[in-house]
Tab-separated table of C-alpha atoms in Angstrom:
chain	number	residue	atom	x	y	z
A	24	MET	CA	-46.359	-39.697	69.874
A	25	PRO	CA	-44.356	-37.135	68.520
A	26	ASN	CA	-42.017	-34.027	69.732
A	27	ARG	CA	-41.725	-30.816	68.694
A	28	SER	CA	-38.206	-31.600	66.982
A	29	THR	CA	-39.280	-34.642	64.932
A	30	CYS	CA	-43.104	-33.978	64.285
A	31	ARG	CA	-43.166	-30.445	63.034
A	32	THR	CA	-42.946	-29.399	59.336
A	33	SER	CA	-42.026	-26.065	57.705
A	34	ARG	CA	-45.370	-24.198	56.263
A	35	ARG	CA	-43.949	-24.234	52.613
A	36	ARG	CA	-46.224	-23.461	49.725
A	37	VAL	CA	-47.744	-26.247	48.590
A	38	ARG	CA	-46.588	-27.220	44.993
A	39	PRO	CA	-48.861	-27.844	42.460
A	40	ASN	CA	-48.194	-31.567	41.763
A	41	ASN	CA	-49.674	-33.356	45.071
A	42	TRP	CA	-52.990	-34.033	46.867
A	43	SER	CA	-53.777	-30.621	48.298
A	44	ARG	CA	-53.764	-29.155	44.628
A	45	GLY	CA	-53.708	-31.138	41.622
A	46	ARG	CA	-52.679	-34.756	41.052
A	47	PRO	CA	-51.208	-37.069	43.756
A	48	ARG	CA	-47.613	-37.467	43.053
A	49	ARG	CA	-45.794	-40.764	41.858
A	50	MET	CA	-43.684	-43.053	44.217
A	51	ARG	CA	-40.212	-42.577	43.675
A	52	SER	CA	-37.154	-43.385	45.218
A	53	ALA	CA	-35.962	-42.048	48.687
A	54	THR	CA	-32.514	-41.791	50.064
A	55	ASP	CA	-33.693	-43.037	53.619
A	56	GLU	CA	-33.303	-46.269	54.893
A	57	GLY	CA	-36.428	-48.828	53.641
A	58	PRO	CA	-37.966	-51.711	54.588
A	59	ARG	CA	-35.301	-54.956	53.609
A	60	ALA	CA	-35.957	-58.312	52.331
A	61	GLY	CA	-37.223	-60.601	54.739
A	62	THR	CA	-38.833	-57.944	57.197
A	63	ASP	CA	-42.494	-56.739	57.488
A	64	THR	CA	-42.633	-53.816	59.995
A	65	ARG	CA	-46.438	-53.813	59.407
A	66	CYS	CA	-47.019	-57.216	61.352
A	67	GLY	CA	-44.344	-59.599	61.263
A	68	GLY	CA	-43.035	-61.594	58.526
A	69	SER	CA	-43.589	-64.967	59.917
A	70	ARG	CA	-47.525	-64.395	60.050
A	71	ILE	CA	-47.367	-62.730	56.525
A	72	CYS	CA	-45.438	-65.778	55.164
A	73	ARG	CA	-47.994	-68.132	56.884
A	74	PHE	CA	-50.876	-66.292	55.342
A	75	ARG	CA	-49.546	-66.567	51.821
A	76	ALA	CA	-48.982	-70.284	52.370
A	77	CYS	CA	-52.807	-70.722	53.345
A	78	MET	CA	-53.771	-68.872	50.259
A	79	ARG	CA	-51.399	-70.958	48.091
A	80	ALA	CA	-52.928	-74.108	49.740
A	81	SER	CA	-56.287	-72.806	49.285
A	82	SER	CA	-55.806	-73.007	45.394
A	83	VAL	CA	-54.993	-76.548	45.283
A	84	GLU	CA	-57.837	-78.098	47.211
A	85	CYS	CA	-60.699	-77.213	45.262
A	86	SER	CA	-60.466	-79.302	41.968
A	87	ASP	CA	-64.006	-78.997	40.570
A	88	CYS	CA	-64.038	-75.556	41.166
A	89	ARG	CA	-60.683	-75.068	38.874
A	90	ARG	CA	-61.975	-76.990	36.117
A	91	SER	CA	-65.354	-74.928	36.425
A	92	PHE	CA	-63.345	-71.702	36.226
A	93	ARG	CA	-61.066	-72.934	33.675
A	94	ARG	CA	-60.905	-70.602	30.394
A	95	THR	CA	-60.769	-72.109	27.094
A	96	ASN	CA	-56.935	-70.678	26.502
A	97	GLY	CA	-55.901	-71.137	30.041
A	98	ASN	CA	-54.659	-74.673	32.266
A	99	THR	CA	-55.911	-76.179	35.530
A	100	PHE	CA	-53.127	-74.261	37.515
A	101	GLU	CA	-53.935	-70.941	36.035
A	102	ALA	CA	-57.734	-71.311	36.880
A	103	ALA	CA	-56.565	-72.175	40.565
A	104	GLN	CA	-54.338	-69.103	40.725
A	105	ARG	CA	-57.542	-67.178	39.212
A	106	ILE	CA	-60.102	-68.587	41.943
A	107	VAL	CA	-57.516	-67.475	44.628
A	108	ARG	CA	-56.989	-63.838	43.752
A	109	TRP	CA	-60.280	-62.988	42.649
A	110	HIS	CA	-61.552	-64.251	46.144
A	111	TYR	CA	-58.676	-62.432	47.762
A	112	GLN	CA	-59.625	-59.128	45.791
A	113	TRP	CA	-63.136	-59.580	46.858
A	114	ILE	CA	-62.335	-59.890	50.459
A	115	VAL	CA	-60.419	-56.596	50.008
A	116	VAL	CA	-63.229	-54.594	48.218
A	117	HIS	CA	-66.114	-55.932	50.403
A	118	ASP	CA	-64.376	-56.835	53.964
A	119	PHE	CA	-61.165	-55.438	54.198
A	120	LEU	CA	-61.979	-51.762	52.968
A	121	ARG	CA	-65.144	-51.928	55.005
A	122	ARG	CA	-63.056	-52.582	57.940
A	123	ILE	CA	-60.337	-50.258	57.587
A	124	VAL	CA	-62.303	-46.964	56.244
A	125	GLY	CA	-65.697	-47.619	57.526
A	126	ALA	CA	-68.664	-48.887	55.936
A	127	GLN	CA	-69.836	-45.256	55.091
A	128	MET	CA	-66.664	-44.484	53.372
A	129	ARG	CA	-66.304	-47.496	51.192
A	130	GLY	CA	-70.106	-47.026	50.174
A	131	LYS	CA	-69.114	-43.519	48.777
A	132	VAL	CA	-66.266	-44.607	46.987
A	133	PHE	CA	-67.505	-48.189	45.712
A	134	LYS	CA	-71.119	-47.722	44.624
A	135	GLU	CA	-73.115	-50.867	43.929
A	136	GLU	CA	-76.630	-50.938	42.725
A	137	PRO	CA	-78.545	-54.164	42.149
A	138	ASN	CA	-78.513	-55.419	38.483
A	139	ALA	CA	-75.631	-52.725	37.639
A	140	LEU	CA	-72.049	-52.266	37.475
A	141	PRO	CA	-70.308	-51.138	40.536
A	142	VAL	CA	-68.925	-47.482	40.030
A	143	ILE	CA	-65.645	-46.248	41.800
A	144	ASP	CA	-65.858	-42.620	42.582
A	145	ARG	CA	-62.247	-41.668	42.346
A	146	ARG	CA	-62.687	-37.794	42.909
A	147	PHE	CA	-58.900	-37.291	43.767
A	148	PHE	CA	-57.077	-40.251	42.486
A	149	LYS	CA	-56.411	-39.731	38.567
A	150	TRP	CA	-54.019	-40.153	36.322
A	151	LYS	CA	-53.110	-39.147	32.558
A	152	TYR	CA	-51.614	-42.170	31.027
A	153	GLU	CA	-51.304	-45.247	33.437
A	154	PRO	CA	-52.290	-45.871	37.371
A	155	TYR	CA	-49.420	-45.522	39.820
A	156	MET	CA	-48.920	-45.508	43.662
A	157	PRO	CA	-49.260	-42.242	44.984
A	158	VAL	CA	-46.730	-41.341	47.776
A	159	GLU	CA	-49.724	-39.761	49.713
A	160	SER	CA	-50.617	-42.965	50.012
A	161	SER	CA	-47.954	-45.261	50.349
A	162	VAL	CA	-46.055	-42.697	52.748
A	163	ALA	CA	-48.524	-41.485	54.849
A	164	ALA	CA	-52.146	-42.816	54.574
A	165	TYR	CA	-51.537	-46.601	54.208
A	166	ARG	CA	-49.061	-46.369	57.041
A	167	PHE	CA	-52.197	-46.024	59.362
A	168	GLY	CA	-51.332	-49.944	59.967
A	169	HIS	CA	-48.438	-49.488	61.965
A	170	SER	CA	-50.349	-47.906	65.040
A	171	MET	CA	-52.231	-51.550	64.909
A	172	ILE	CA	-49.274	-53.812	65.515
A	173	ARG	CA	-49.380	-55.145	68.861
A	174	GLY	CA	-46.024	-55.024	70.976
A	175	ARG	CA	-46.484	-58.998	71.599
A	176	TYR	CA	-48.349	-61.856	70.313
A	177	ARG	CA	-48.646	-65.579	70.949
A	178	LEU	CA	-48.478	-67.744	67.876
A	179	ASN	CA	-49.763	-70.708	69.023
A	180	THR	CA	-50.263	-73.025	71.936
A	181	LEU	CA	-46.560	-73.292	72.278
A	182	VAL	CA	-44.591	-70.008	70.692
A	183	GLY	CA	-45.569	-67.099	73.136
A	184	GLY	CA	-47.529	-69.579	75.533
A	185	PRO	CA	-46.826	-69.573	79.295
A	186	GLY	CA	-43.983	-71.756	80.640
A	187	PRO	CA	-40.637	-72.861	79.296
A	188	SER	CA	-42.080	-74.332	75.896
A	189	GLY	CA	-43.915	-71.053	75.516
A	190	ASN	CA	-40.926	-68.543	75.623
A	191	GLY	CA	-42.524	-67.400	78.979
A	192	GLY	CA	-45.622	-65.493	77.685
A	193	PRO	CA	-46.450	-63.620	74.495
A	194	LEU	CA	-43.251	-62.664	71.974
A	195	PRO	CA	-42.300	-59.123	71.079
A	196	THR	CA	-42.867	-58.035	67.750
A	197	PHE	CA	-39.317	-56.799	67.511
A	198	THR	CA	-36.422	-56.489	69.778
A	199	PRO	CA	-33.366	-54.373	69.803
A	200	ASP	CA	-30.997	-57.338	70.456
A	201	SER	CA	-31.544	-60.149	67.877
A	202	ALA	CA	-28.849	-62.227	69.869
A	203	ASN	CA	-31.948	-64.611	70.670
A	204	PRO	CA	-33.445	-65.495	67.142
A	205	LEU	CA	-36.331	-67.383	68.652
A	206	GLY	CA	-37.337	-64.549	71.081
A	207	HIS	CA	-39.271	-62.439	68.499
A	208	PHE	CA	-40.962	-62.110	65.142
A	209	GLY	CA	-38.809	-59.943	63.432
A	210	GLY	CA	-37.783	-62.200	60.688
A	211	PHE	CA	-34.231	-62.806	59.248
A	212	ARG	CA	-33.837	-66.476	60.377
A	213	ILE	CA	-35.363	-70.026	59.633
A	214	LEU	CA	-38.671	-70.772	61.573
A	215	PRO	CA	-38.481	-74.339	63.270
A	216	PRO	CA	-41.291	-76.774	62.357
A	217	PHE	CA	-43.401	-76.106	65.431
A	218	TRP	CA	-43.694	-72.032	64.376
A	219	THR	CA	-46.901	-72.878	62.633
A	220	ILE	CA	-49.434	-70.169	63.332
A	221	GLU	CA	-53.084	-70.778	64.828
A	222	TRP	CA	-55.247	-68.419	63.076
A	223	ALA	CA	-57.910	-68.579	65.516
A	224	ARG	CA	-55.813	-66.363	67.534
A	225	PHE	CA	-55.738	-63.742	64.658
A	226	PHE	CA	-59.196	-64.173	63.153
A	227	GLU	CA	-62.852	-65.073	63.783
A	228	VAL	CA	-62.708	-68.608	62.890
A	229	ASP	CA	-63.384	-71.792	65.064
A	230	GLY	CA	-60.420	-73.794	65.806
A	231	ALA	CA	-57.667	-73.965	68.580
A	232	SER	CA	-57.777	-71.314	70.987
A	233	GLN	CA	-60.492	-69.643	69.818
A	234	ASP	CA	-60.900	-67.965	73.245
A	235	GLY	CA	-57.324	-66.331	72.610
A	236	LEU	CA	-58.041	-63.757	69.981
A	237	GLN	CA	-55.548	-61.116	70.048
A	238	PRO	CA	-57.350	-57.853	68.142
A	239	SER	CA	-55.594	-55.155	66.280
A	240	ARG	CA	-54.644	-52.095	68.457
A	241	LEU	CA	-56.917	-48.585	67.668
A	242	ILE	CA	-55.624	-46.550	64.803
A	243	ASP	CA	-54.368	-43.711	66.637
A	244	THR	CA	-50.967	-41.609	67.122
A	245	LYS	CA	-49.644	-44.309	69.768
A	246	LEU	CA	-47.383	-47.295	68.713
A	247	ALA	CA	-46.328	-50.155	70.480
A	248	ASN	CA	-43.060	-50.066	72.205
A	249	PRO	CA	-41.271	-52.417	70.185
A	250	LEU	CA	-41.676	-50.151	67.083
A	251	ALA	CA	-39.423	-47.460	68.927
A	252	ALA	CA	-36.493	-49.836	69.107
A	253	LEU	CA	-36.283	-51.722	65.817
A	254	PRO	CA	-33.285	-54.076	65.337
A	255	PRO	CA	-30.365	-52.797	63.234
A	256	GLU	CA	-30.695	-55.390	60.471
A	257	ILE	CA	-34.035	-53.743	59.826
A	258	ALA	CA	-33.639	-49.974	60.677
A	259	GLY	CA	-29.973	-49.204	60.782
A	260	ASN	CA	-28.927	-46.069	62.817
A	261	ARG	CA	-32.819	-44.895	62.885
A	262	PRO	CA	-34.446	-47.489	65.269
A	263	SER	CA	-37.759	-45.840	65.873
A	264	LEU	CA	-40.362	-46.426	63.293
A	265	ILE	CA	-42.213	-43.144	64.351
A	266	SER	CA	-38.792	-41.259	63.295
A	267	ARG	CA	-38.470	-43.151	60.148
A	268	ASN	CA	-42.086	-42.367	58.778
A	269	LEU	CA	-41.717	-38.476	59.768
A	270	THR	CA	-38.648	-38.193	58.218
A	271	ARG	CA	-39.590	-40.071	54.987
A	272	GLY	CA	-42.545	-37.891	54.577
A	273	ALA	CA	-40.599	-34.909	55.227
A	274	ARG	CA	-37.956	-36.037	52.388
A	275	MET	CA	-40.899	-36.637	50.071
A	276	MET	CA	-42.132	-33.147	50.718
A	277	LEU	CA	-45.816	-34.418	51.699
A	278	PRO	CA	-48.109	-31.690	51.824
A	279	SER	CA	-49.458	-30.747	55.542
A	280	GLY	CA	-52.734	-33.005	56.449
A	281	GLN	CA	-54.675	-29.685	56.977
A	282	ASP	CA	-53.327	-28.686	53.606
A	283	VAL	CA	-54.949	-32.277	52.097
A	284	ALA	CA	-58.060	-31.830	54.080
A	285	ALA	CA	-59.085	-28.362	53.017
A	286	HIS	CA	-58.497	-29.144	49.357
A	287	MET	CA	-60.422	-32.466	49.968
A	288	GLY	CA	-63.162	-30.568	51.202
A	289	GLY	CA	-63.205	-32.498	54.471
A	290	PRO	CA	-63.249	-31.321	58.128
A	291	VAL	CA	-59.967	-29.637	59.030
A	292	LEU	CA	-58.624	-30.563	62.305
A	293	SER	CA	-57.798	-27.840	64.639
A	294	ASP	CA	-54.416	-26.969	66.278
A	295	ALA	CA	-56.200	-28.203	69.884
A	296	ASP	CA	-57.687	-31.548	67.937
A	297	LEU	CA	-54.001	-32.378	66.719
A	298	GLU	CA	-52.482	-31.375	70.123
A	299	LEU	CA	-48.858	-30.629	68.393
A	300	PRO	CA	-46.557	-28.522	70.675
A	301	GLY	CA	-46.849	-24.981	69.106
A	302	GLY	CA	-49.552	-26.133	66.680
A	303	GLY	CA	-48.719	-25.459	62.880
A	304	ALA	CA	-48.885	-27.727	60.110
A	305	ALA	CA	-49.048	-31.452	60.641
A	306	PRO	CA	-47.270	-34.328	58.976
A	307	LEU	CA	-49.626	-36.106	56.857
A	308	TRP	CA	-49.090	-39.677	58.563
A	309	TYR	CA	-49.738	-38.092	62.118
A	310	TYR	CA	-52.443	-35.735	61.012
A	311	ILE	CA	-54.386	-39.071	59.409
A	312	LEU	CA	-53.635	-41.372	62.505
A	313	LYS	CA	-55.018	-38.368	65.022
A	314	GLU	CA	-58.223	-37.866	62.307
A	315	ALA	CA	-58.888	-41.695	63.086
A	316	SER	CA	-58.699	-41.491	66.591
A	317	LEU	CA	-61.324	-38.315	66.628
A	318	LEU	CA	-63.171	-38.704	63.467
A	319	GLY	CA	-63.045	-42.979	62.741
A	320	ASP	CA	-65.328	-44.074	65.867
A	321	GLY	CA	-62.710	-43.787	68.232
A	322	GLY	CA	-59.828	-45.347	65.969
A	323	LYS	CA	-61.637	-48.318	64.830
A	324	HIS	CA	-61.518	-46.964	61.268
A	325	LEU	CA	-59.967	-44.237	59.353
A	326	GLY	CA	-61.390	-40.843	59.220
A	327	PRO	CA	-62.685	-38.951	56.007
A	328	ILE	CA	-59.526	-38.068	54.717
A	329	GLY	CA	-57.341	-41.073	55.407
A	330	GLY	CA	-60.308	-43.482	54.505
A	331	ARG	CA	-60.796	-41.495	51.063
A	332	ILE	CA	-57.005	-41.717	50.042
A	333	VAL	CA	-57.165	-45.424	50.813
A	334	ALA	CA	-60.087	-46.360	49.327
A	335	GLU	CA	-59.378	-44.562	46.236
A	336	VAL	CA	-56.136	-45.851	45.594
A	337	MET	CA	-56.870	-49.109	46.336
A	338	LEU	CA	-60.026	-49.471	44.194
A	339	GLY	CA	-58.352	-47.424	41.615
A	340	LEU	CA	-55.389	-49.473	41.401
A	341	MET	CA	-57.591	-52.764	41.384
A	342	SER	CA	-59.992	-51.531	38.537
A	343	GLN	CA	-57.273	-51.092	36.306
A	344	ASP	CA	-55.540	-54.606	36.834
A	345	PRO	CA	-55.959	-56.520	33.610
A	346	SER	CA	-56.020	-59.621	35.729
A	347	SER	CA	-58.683	-58.367	38.626
A	348	TYR	CA	-62.342	-59.436	38.780
A	349	LEU	CA	-63.367	-55.523	38.514
A	350	ARG	CA	-61.743	-55.058	35.340
A	351	VAL	CA	-62.517	-58.423	33.830
A	352	GLN	CA	-65.611	-59.395	35.386
A	353	PRO	CA	-67.071	-56.600	37.868
A	354	THR	CA	-70.074	-58.566	38.433
A	355	TRP	CA	-68.875	-61.554	39.618
A	356	LYS	CA	-69.360	-63.355	42.975
A	357	PRO	CA	-67.319	-65.758	44.723
A	358	PHE	CA	-68.575	-69.200	44.897
A	359	LEU	CA	-66.148	-70.768	47.394
A	360	PRO	CA	-67.754	-72.025	50.621
A	361	ALA	CA	-68.549	-69.362	52.835
A	362	ALA	CA	-70.717	-68.437	55.836
A	363	GLU	CA	-72.902	-66.257	53.796
A	364	ALA	CA	-73.815	-67.123	50.059
A	365	GLU	CA	-72.052	-64.551	47.495
A	366	ASP	CA	-69.848	-63.193	50.304
A	367	PHE	CA	-66.432	-64.241	51.496
A	368	THR	CA	-64.284	-62.882	54.003
A	369	VAL	CA	-60.572	-64.126	55.299
A	370	PRO	CA	-61.971	-66.570	57.957
A	371	ASP	CA	-63.862	-68.020	54.858
A	372	LEU	CA	-60.413	-68.415	53.278
A	373	ILE	CA	-58.699	-70.000	56.002
A	374	LYS	CA	-61.544	-72.416	56.441
A	375	VAL	CA	-61.121	-73.375	52.806
A	376	ALA	CA	-57.449	-73.745	53.302
A	377	GLY	CA	-58.011	-75.918	56.258
A	378	HIS	CA	-54.550	-75.174	57.881
A	379	GLY	CA	-53.850	-73.503	61.063
A	380	LEU	CA	-57.133	-74.480	62.896
A	381	GLY	CA	-55.630	-77.231	64.846
A	382	VAL	CA	-53.200	-77.037	68.280
A	383	THR	CA	-49.696	-77.055	67.227
A	384	ASP	CA	-47.519	-79.891	69.075
A	385	LEU	CA	-43.947	-80.117	69.259
A	386	PRO	CA	-42.658	-82.466	66.375
A	387	ALA	CA	-42.345	-86.233	67.265
A	388	PRO	CA	-38.827	-87.497	67.983
A	389	PRO	CA	-37.549	-89.603	65.056
A	390	SER	CA	-38.132	-93.166	64.895
A	391	ARG	CA	-35.499	-95.517	65.638
């Protein structure tokens, strides 16, 4: 993925205010180009919008639950919001993190015992006054998802399907030429009515085309081709997402992956493991991707360093959110319909919402 000119960093002395010595650093503004409104370079803005719509829909389809969950000083709408948020937070803690950092690392950071409050083991993510987003997470560790994006997707039976009505096959995530606004998933246009998502193509749910599930790519140092040629409205004059991530990390003066791994007491990858031309310090983002491919069950989840950073930051921030279930009622259990009692996953949320489980058809012609 990287070459010598874009991936090598200087072996500078590590400053005392980062993950390799002392506290992680706060997020601050950078001079390089960032994502603009209307885009999502992680998995495509259209699918993110559809998922948010699914969550909003689930909040209005359980009136009995809303009434039972209402506080004395709240109203029905606020109760519905809390139901959806807490169930989604449960998904993040118990389903998402297990898949992304691995069950073993999740168990080390989030410790649960019967009839006891859960304990979050934050060995490295600490703060003095209030929690914050460390750049080691936002600029490096949490960008693992870039390697999981597929180059092309099929949104539903029509969009991305075979034949003229389906654009001749799966559509690219991005294209450098945005002359055809319906030829990619890059955002910056109004979606037509038939661009609705069929969730069975993205999650393990029963529904239309469940035989066409499109799994994420493995977490490794390879990115799909469309991410190397982002359109100008997203990337300006720096179209490669690889170059953008490496440049951002260098401008933020992030420590090398080897320094972070050594400080956290984890296994330190060798020059032979990292496979960088000439060896030396590895950018933290690249190091975490390479670690996942070597120590994360072949890239099925993050390795020990990347996994602990992601788990500690996500659980640490959520535990300090005054509206989260980890802060308000840490022993709370989900109660919406689910495949397993006292559990809840994204497929369960989709089923509760009931949207995107059927076959997408072209809109009917207007009646005369």
